[in-house]
PDB file of C-alpha atoms in Angstrom:
ATOM      1  CA  MET A1442       6.456  21.562  33.680  1.00  0.00           C
ATOM      2  CA  ASN A1443       2.567  22.420  34.062  1.00  0.00           C
ATOM      3  CA  GLU A1444      -0.587  20.490  33.505  1.00  0.00           C
ATOM      4  CA  GLN A1445      -1.034  22.248  30.125  1.00  0.00           C
ATOM      5  CA  GLU A1446       2.558  20.981  28.954  1.00  0.00           C
ATOM      6  CA  ILE A1447       1.925  17.333  30.012  1.00  0.00           C
ATOM      7  CA  ARG A1448      -1.747  17.455  27.926  1.00  0.00           C
ATOM      8  CA  GLU A1449      -0.081  18.734  24.822  1.00  0.00           C
ATOM      9  CA  ILE A1450       2.523  16.205  24.998  1.00  0.00           C
ATOM     10  CA  VAL A1451       0.203  13.351  26.175  1.00  0.00           C
ATOM     11  CA  GLN A1452      -1.946  14.450  22.856  1.00  0.00           C
ATOM     12  CA  GLN A1453       1.382  14.551  20.435  1.00  0.00           C
ATOM     13  CA  VAL A1454       1.936  10.957  21.244  1.00  0.00           C
ATOM     14  CA  LEU A1455      -1.616   9.676  20.824  1.00  0.00           C
ATOM     15  CA  THR A1456      -1.710  11.333  17.459  1.00  0.00           C
ATOM     16  CA  ARG A1457       1.464   9.586  16.180  1.00  0.00           C
ATOM     17  CA  SER A1458       0.407   6.122  17.767  1.00  0.00           C
ATOM     18  CA  GLY A1459      -3.114   6.154  17.336  1.00  0.00           C
ATOM     19  CA  PRO A1460      -5.469   4.193  14.595  1.00  0.00           C
ATOM     20  CA  VAL A1461      -4.886   5.055  10.949  1.00  0.00           C
ATOM     21  CA  PRO A1462      -7.963   7.090  10.194  1.00  0.00           C
ATOM     22  CA  MET A1463     -10.380   4.728   7.478  1.00  0.00           C
ATOM     23  CA  ASP A1464     -10.316   7.145   4.989  1.00  0.00           C
ATOM     24  CA  SER A1465      -7.157   6.689   4.476  1.00  0.00           C
ATOM     25  CA  THR A1466      -7.022   3.240   3.989  1.00  0.00           C
ATOM     26  CA  ILE A1467      -8.164   0.165   1.937  1.00  0.00           C
ATOM     27  CA  PRO A1468     -10.477  -3.069   2.312  1.00  0.00           C
ATOM     28  CA  VAL A1469      -8.161  -5.896   1.793  1.00  0.00           C
ATOM     29  CA  GLU A1470      -9.258  -9.221   0.594  1.00  0.00           C
ATOM     30  CA  ALA A1471      -7.930 -12.547   0.002  1.00  0.00           C
ATOM     31  CA  SER A1472      -8.317 -14.181  -3.402  1.00  0.00           C
ATOM     32  CA  ALA A1473      -8.752 -17.918  -3.453  1.00  0.00           C
ATOM     33  CA  ARG A1474      -7.694 -20.199  -6.246  1.00  0.00           C
ATOM     34  CA  HIS A1475     -10.052 -19.538  -9.424  1.00  0.00           C
ATOM     35  CA  VAL A1476     -10.382 -19.747 -12.904  1.00  0.00           C
ATOM     36  CA  HIS A1477     -11.983 -17.243 -15.999  1.00  0.00           C
ATOM     37  CA  LEU A1478     -13.386 -19.084 -18.790  1.00  0.00           C
ATOM     38  CA  THR A1479     -14.425 -17.950 -22.466  1.00  0.00           C
ATOM     39  CA  ALA A1480     -17.728 -18.930 -23.449  1.00  0.00           C
ATOM     40  CA  GLN A1481     -16.281 -21.681 -25.735  1.00  0.00           C
ATOM     41  CA  ALA A1482     -14.526 -22.975 -23.204  1.00  0.00           C
ATOM     42  CA  VAL A1483     -17.363 -23.212 -20.365  1.00  0.00           C
ATOM     43  CA  GLU A1484     -19.336 -25.316 -23.768  1.00  0.00           C
ATOM     44  CA  ALA A1485     -16.321 -27.647 -24.100  1.00  0.00           C
ATOM     45  CA  LEU A1486     -16.051 -28.571 -19.751  1.00  0.00           C
ATOM     46  CA  PHE A1487     -20.030 -28.133 -19.296  1.00  0.00           C
ATOM     47  CA  GLY A1488     -21.598 -29.431 -22.736  1.00  0.00           C
ATOM     48  CA  PRO A1489     -23.141 -27.279 -25.465  1.00  0.00           C
ATOM     49  CA  GLY A1490     -25.129 -24.274 -24.226  1.00  0.00           C
ATOM     50  CA  ALA A1491     -23.536 -24.844 -21.023  1.00  0.00           C
ATOM     51  CA  THR A1492     -23.429 -20.706 -18.692  1.00  0.00           C
ATOM     52  CA  LEU A1493     -22.065 -19.650 -16.051  1.00  0.00           C
ATOM     53  CA  GLU A1494     -24.911 -18.883 -13.661  1.00  0.00           C
ATOM     54  CA  PRO A1495     -24.107 -16.443 -10.472  1.00  0.00           C
ATOM     55  CA  VAL A1496     -24.368 -18.063  -7.119  1.00  0.00           C
ATOM     56  CA  ARG A1497     -22.841 -14.876  -5.230  1.00  0.00           C
ATOM     57  CA  GLU A1498     -21.875 -11.281  -6.321  1.00  0.00           C
ATOM     58  CA  LEU A1499     -17.959 -10.381  -5.552  1.00  0.00           C
ATOM     59  CA  SER A1500     -16.641  -7.485  -4.375  1.00  0.00           C
ATOM     60  CA  GLN A1501     -15.802  -5.890  -7.728  1.00  0.00           C
ATOM     61  CA  PRO A1502     -18.842  -4.532  -9.661  1.00  0.00           C
ATOM     62  CA  GLY A1503     -20.398  -7.083 -12.360  1.00  0.00           C
ATOM     63  CA  GLU A1504     -18.230  -9.847 -11.136  1.00  0.00           C
ATOM     64  CA  PHE A1505     -19.567 -13.272  -9.971  1.00  0.00           C
ATOM     65  CA  LEU A1506     -19.097 -16.429  -8.268  1.00  0.00           C
ATOM     66  CA  SER A1507     -20.570 -18.795 -11.081  1.00  0.00           C
ATOM     67  CA  ASP A1508     -22.485 -22.141  -9.702  1.00  0.00           C
ATOM     68  CA  ARG A1509     -19.451 -24.194 -12.175  1.00  0.00           C
ATOM     69  CA  ARG A1510     -16.678 -25.587 -10.309  1.00  0.00           C
ATOM     70  CA  VAL A1511     -13.345 -27.320 -12.444  1.00  0.00           C
ATOM     71  CA  ARG A1512     -10.521 -29.920 -11.771  1.00  0.00           C
ATOM     72  CA  ILE A1513      -6.787 -28.444 -12.435  1.00  0.00           C
ATOM     73  CA  LEU A1514      -5.083 -31.416 -13.626  1.00  0.00           C
ATOM     74  CA  THR A1515      -1.352 -31.585 -14.967  1.00  0.00           C
ATOM     75  CA  PRO A1516       1.231 -34.540 -15.240  1.00  0.00           C
ATOM     76  CA  LYS A1517       2.197 -33.977 -11.588  1.00  0.00           C
ATOM     77  CA  GLY A1518      -0.698 -32.878  -9.520  1.00  0.00           C
ATOM     78  CA  GLU A1519      -4.485 -31.890  -9.280  1.00  0.00           C
ATOM     79  CA  LEU A1520      -6.548 -29.284  -7.807  1.00  0.00           C
ATOM     80  CA  SER A1521     -10.116 -30.013  -7.498  1.00  0.00           C
ATOM     81  CA  GLY A1522     -13.047 -28.077  -6.892  1.00  0.00           C
ATOM     82  CA  VAL A1523     -11.740 -24.815  -8.393  1.00  0.00           C
ATOM     83  CA  ALA A1524     -14.286 -21.659  -8.841  1.00  0.00           C
ATOM     84  CA  VAL A1525     -14.983 -20.875 -11.952  1.00  0.00           C
ATOM     85  CA  LEU A1526     -16.083 -16.530 -11.952  1.00  0.00           C
ATOM     86  CA  GLY A1527     -17.546 -14.686 -14.127  1.00  0.00           C
ATOM     87  CA  PRO A1528     -18.760 -13.392 -16.463  1.00  0.00           C
ATOM     88  CA  VAL A1529     -17.157 -14.832 -19.310  1.00  0.00           C
ATOM     89  CA  ARG A1530     -13.584 -13.299 -20.592  1.00  0.00           C
ATOM     90  CA  SER A1531     -11.544 -13.283 -24.128  1.00  0.00           C
ATOM     91  CA  ALA A1532      -9.463 -15.718 -22.700  1.00  0.00           C
ATOM     92  CA  ILE A1533      -9.002 -18.599 -20.238  1.00  0.00           C
ATOM     93  CA  GLN A1534      -6.914 -17.644 -16.954  1.00  0.00           C
ATOM     94  CA  ALA A1535      -6.167 -19.483 -14.133  1.00  0.00           C
ATOM     95  CA  GLU A1536      -4.964 -18.002 -11.002  1.00  0.00           C
ATOM     96  CA  LEU A1537      -3.577 -20.120  -8.620  1.00  0.00           C
ATOM     97  CA  SER A1538      -1.154 -18.952  -5.282  1.00  0.00           C
ATOM     98  CA  LEU A1539       2.670 -20.246  -5.286  1.00  0.00           C
ATOM     99  CA  THR A1540       1.713 -23.080  -3.266  1.00  0.00           C
ATOM    100  CA  ASP A1541      -0.678 -24.270  -5.504  1.00  0.00           C
ATOM    101  CA  ALA A1542       1.696 -24.304  -8.497  1.00  0.00           C
ATOM    102  CA  ARG A1543       4.321 -26.381  -6.684  1.00  0.00           C
ATOM    103  CA  ALA A1544       1.424 -29.028  -5.489  1.00  0.00           C
ATOM    104  CA  LEU A1545       0.737 -29.086  -9.472  1.00  0.00           C
ATOM    105  CA  GLY A1546       4.527 -29.256 -10.085  1.00  0.00           C
ATOM    106  CA  ILE A1547       4.440 -26.622 -12.305  1.00  0.00           C
ATOM    107  CA  GLN A1548       6.132 -22.889 -12.181  1.00  0.00           C
ATOM    108  CA  VAL A1549       3.984 -19.889 -13.082  1.00  0.00           C
ATOM    109  CA  PRO A1550       5.171 -16.179 -13.573  1.00  0.00           C
ATOM    110  CA  VAL A1551       3.770 -13.657 -10.993  1.00  0.00           C
ATOM    111  CA  ASN A1552       1.611 -11.404 -12.801  1.00  0.00           C
ATOM    112  CA  LEU A1553      -1.199  -8.911 -12.966  1.00  0.00           C
ATOM    113  CA  SER A1554      -4.258 -10.192 -13.879  1.00  0.00           C
ATOM    114  CA  GLY A1555      -4.822 -10.497 -17.550  1.00  0.00           C
ATOM    115  CA  ASP A1556      -0.995 -10.974 -18.727  1.00  0.00           C
ATOM    116  CA  LEU A1557      -0.556 -14.371 -19.308  1.00  0.00           C
ATOM    117  CA  THR A1558       3.300 -14.039 -20.404  1.00  0.00           C
ATOM    118  CA  GLY A1559       4.945 -16.835 -19.621  1.00  0.00           C
ATOM    119  CA  ALA A1560       1.695 -18.302 -18.003  1.00  0.00           C
ATOM    120  CA  ALA A1561       1.893 -22.370 -18.020  1.00  0.00           C
ATOM    121  CA  ASP A1562       0.214 -24.996 -19.204  1.00  0.00           C
ATOM    122  CA  VAL A1563      -2.461 -27.218 -17.496  1.00  0.00           C
ATOM    123  CA  TYR A1564      -5.448 -29.577 -18.402  1.00  0.00           C
ATOM    124  CA  LEU A1565      -9.333 -28.410 -16.829  1.00  0.00           C
ATOM    125  CA  MET A1566     -11.611 -31.103 -16.433  1.00  0.00           C
ATOM    126  CA  GLY A1567     -15.371 -30.309 -16.110  1.00  0.00           C
ATOM    127  CA  THR A1568     -18.353 -32.321 -16.058  1.00  0.00           C
ATOM    128  CA  ALA A1569     -18.770 -32.974 -19.831  1.00  0.00           C
ATOM    129  CA  GLY A1570     -15.054 -32.762 -20.908  1.00  0.00           C
ATOM    130  CA  LEU A1571     -11.823 -32.510 -20.571  1.00  0.00           C
ATOM    131  CA  LEU A1572      -9.635 -29.095 -22.012  1.00  0.00           C
ATOM    132  CA  GLU A1573      -6.408 -28.471 -22.664  1.00  0.00           C
ATOM    133  CA  ALA A1574      -5.382 -24.810 -21.462  1.00  0.00           C
ATOM    134  CA  LYS A1575      -2.005 -23.624 -22.972  1.00  0.00           C
ATOM    135  CA  GLY A1576      -0.238 -20.563 -21.433  1.00  0.00           C
ATOM    136  CA  CYS A1577      -3.113 -20.006 -18.719  1.00  0.00           C
ATOM    137  CA  ALA A1578      -1.702 -20.291 -15.436  1.00  0.00           C
ATOM    138  CA  ILE A1579      -0.593 -17.969 -12.745  1.00  0.00           C
ATOM    139  CA  ALA A1580       0.003 -16.444  -9.492  1.00  0.00           C
ATOM    140  CA  ALA A1581      -1.979 -13.066  -9.301  1.00  0.00           C
ATOM    141  CA  ARG A1582      -0.288 -10.150  -8.484  1.00  0.00           C
ATOM    142  CA  ALA A1583      -1.148  -8.510  -5.298  1.00  0.00           C
ATOM    143  CA  HIS A1584      -3.025  -5.339  -6.541  1.00  0.00           C
ATOM    144  CA  ILE A1585      -5.172  -2.420  -5.709  1.00  0.00           C
ATOM    145  CA  HIS A1586      -8.512  -1.407  -7.692  1.00  0.00           C
ATOM    146  CA  MET A1587      -9.525   1.697  -7.147  1.00  0.00           C
ATOM    147  CA  THR A1588     -11.966   4.574  -8.482  1.00  0.00           C
ATOM    148  CA  GLN A1589     -10.877   8.102  -9.708  1.00  0.00           C
ATOM    149  CA  GLY A1590     -12.344   9.889  -6.284  1.00  0.00           C
ATOM    150  CA  ASP A1591     -10.587   7.151  -4.632  1.00  0.00           C
ATOM    151  CA  ALA A1592      -7.199   7.953  -6.332  1.00  0.00           C
ATOM    152  CA  LEU A1593      -7.769  11.619  -5.484  1.00  0.00           C
ATOM    153  CA  ARG A1594      -8.670  11.220  -2.382  1.00  0.00           C
ATOM    154  CA  LEU A1595      -5.768   9.001  -1.345  1.00  0.00           C
ATOM    155  CA  GLY A1596      -3.070  10.541  -3.519  1.00  0.00           C
ATOM    156  CA  ALA A1597      -2.428   8.077  -6.088  1.00  0.00           C
ATOM    157  CA  ARG A1598      -2.470   7.382  -9.960  1.00  0.00           C
ATOM    158  CA  HIS A1599      -3.142   4.931 -12.492  1.00  0.00           C
ATOM    159  CA  GLY A1600      -0.379   2.540 -12.827  1.00  0.00           C
ATOM    160  CA  GLN A1601       1.625   3.811  -9.734  1.00  0.00           C
ATOM    161  CA  VAL A1602       3.390   1.515  -8.073  1.00  0.00           C
ATOM    162  CA  VAL A1603       2.977   1.543  -4.137  1.00  0.00           C
ATOM    163  CA  LYS A1604       4.257  -0.129  -0.647  1.00  0.00           C
ATOM    164  CA  VAL A1605       0.981  -1.032   1.507  1.00  0.00           C
ATOM    165  CA  ARG A1606       1.116  -1.841   5.051  1.00  0.00           C
ATOM    166  CA  VAL A1607      -1.750  -4.312   6.118  1.00  0.00           C
ATOM    167  CA  HIS A1608      -2.949  -3.719   9.611  1.00  0.00           C
ATOM    168  CA  SER A1609      -3.133  -7.146  11.202  1.00  0.00           C
ATOM    169  CA  ARG A1610      -2.219  -9.498  14.258  1.00  0.00           C
ATOM    170  CA  ARG A1611       0.999 -10.033  12.208  1.00  0.00           C
ATOM    171  CA  PRO A1612       1.502  -6.660  10.258  1.00  0.00           C
ATOM    172  CA  VAL A1613       3.151  -6.961   7.007  1.00  0.00           C
ATOM    173  CA  VAL A1614       4.182  -4.463   4.389  1.00  0.00           C
ATOM    174  CA  PHE A1615       3.818  -5.384   0.827  1.00  0.00           C
ATOM    175  CA  GLU A1616       5.961  -3.784  -1.830  1.00  0.00           C
ATOM    176  CA  GLN A1617       5.517  -2.939  -5.891  1.00  0.00           C
ATOM    177  CA  VAL A1618       1.848  -3.056  -5.327  1.00  0.00           C
ATOM    178  CA  PRO A1619       0.207  -1.647  -8.858  1.00  0.00           C
ATOM    179  CA  VAL A1620      -2.677   0.753  -8.768  1.00  0.00           C
ATOM    180  CA  ARG A1621      -5.810   0.287 -11.057  1.00  0.00           C
ATOM    181  CA  VAL A1622      -8.010   3.151 -11.647  1.00  0.00           C
ATOM    182  CA  SER A1623     -11.030   2.880 -12.992  1.00  0.00           C
ATOM    183  CA  ASP A1624     -15.072   4.371 -12.119  1.00  0.00           C
ATOM    184  CA  LYS A1625     -15.609   0.509 -12.839  1.00  0.00           C
ATOM    185  CA  PHE A1626     -13.527  -0.783  -9.943  1.00  0.00           C
ATOM    186  CA  ALA A1627     -14.907  -0.729  -6.275  1.00  0.00           C
ATOM    187  CA  LEU A1628     -11.736   0.222  -3.347  1.00  0.00           C
ATOM    188  CA  ALA A1629      -9.515  -3.357  -2.512  1.00  0.00           C
ATOM    189  CA  MET A1630      -6.871  -4.281  -2.287  1.00  0.00           C
ATOM    190  CA  HIS A1631      -6.416  -8.199  -3.641  1.00  0.00           C
ATOM    191  CA  ILE A1632      -3.763 -10.284  -2.577  1.00  0.00           C
ATOM    192  CA  ASP A1633      -3.657 -14.457  -2.702  1.00  0.00           C
ATOM    193  CA  PHE A1634      -3.797 -16.962   0.147  1.00  0.00           C
ATOM    194  CA  ASP A1635      -0.329 -17.421   0.399  1.00  0.00           C
ATOM    195  CA  GLU A1636       0.048 -13.451   1.012  1.00  0.00           C
ATOM    196  CA  ALA A1637      -3.349 -13.709   3.444  1.00  0.00           C
ATOM    197  CA  ASN A1638      -1.985 -16.225   5.638  1.00  0.00           C
ATOM    198  CA  ALA A1639       1.579 -14.873   5.776  1.00  0.00           C
ATOM    199  CA  CYS A1640      -0.170 -11.199   7.170  1.00  0.00           C
ATOM    200  CA  CYS A1641      -3.008 -13.165   8.887  1.00  0.00           C
ATOM    201  CA  LEU A1642      -5.284 -11.827   7.185  1.00  0.00           C
ATOM    202  CA  GLU A1643      -8.816 -11.620   8.752  1.00  0.00           C
ATOM    203  CA  PRO A1644     -12.361  -9.898   8.027  1.00  0.00           C
ATOM    204  CA  GLY A1645     -11.682  -6.409   8.291  1.00  0.00           C
ATOM    205  CA  CYS A1646      -8.451  -6.003   8.059  1.00  0.00           C
ATOM    206  CA  ARG A1647      -7.292  -2.591   6.091  1.00  0.00           C
ATOM    207  CA  GLY A1648      -4.075  -1.488   4.290  1.00  0.00           C
ATOM    208  CA  GLU A1649      -2.677   1.695   4.751  1.00  0.00           C
ATOM    209  CA  ILE A1650      -0.667   3.131   1.340  1.00  0.00           C
ATOM    210  CA  ILE A1651       2.784   4.325   1.481  1.00  0.00           C
ATOM    211  CA  LEU A1652       3.256   6.535  -1.374  1.00  0.00           C
TER     212      LEU A1652
END
């Protein structure tokens, strides 16, 4: 075996085992427990005329962390200081991890955000009132946001369900991850804190779609 053949073999090994190109991966973000409110719920919890004021923009265009916090209550537990995200929506939604749900003593479905099928009942408490929020609590299913351009580049389509390998200190493959495509989105995979802990998610971690 001559020197050129050895170099070719080494190059093949490096190509197979080297890092995945950045343009074929997606950023992975952990989404902490939070609540989406209607305009009516904002006033019920924080007083007449109350609104949601932005504190920090989130990765998805138009979404923001607001200046409001609530307590989530059930007969068996509570979570305090839960972030309220804006802008207001057409329905109340509490997105929890399964660990959060266990602490509250409730059973929640694992649904895509916006799907309240089978959602659990909780109470929300703000600075001005208590609100019974029926059918609002879910565990958000891991999902990917992307634009049409991202979808073309990554070979994905809206509604497709894929596997995603998260490259971290504890690599994990997430299965049954829906792809959501809209030019109103920014490229990111969202997982909850239970999932983030499972894969040792750290800032800068990225995922590779496995079609």
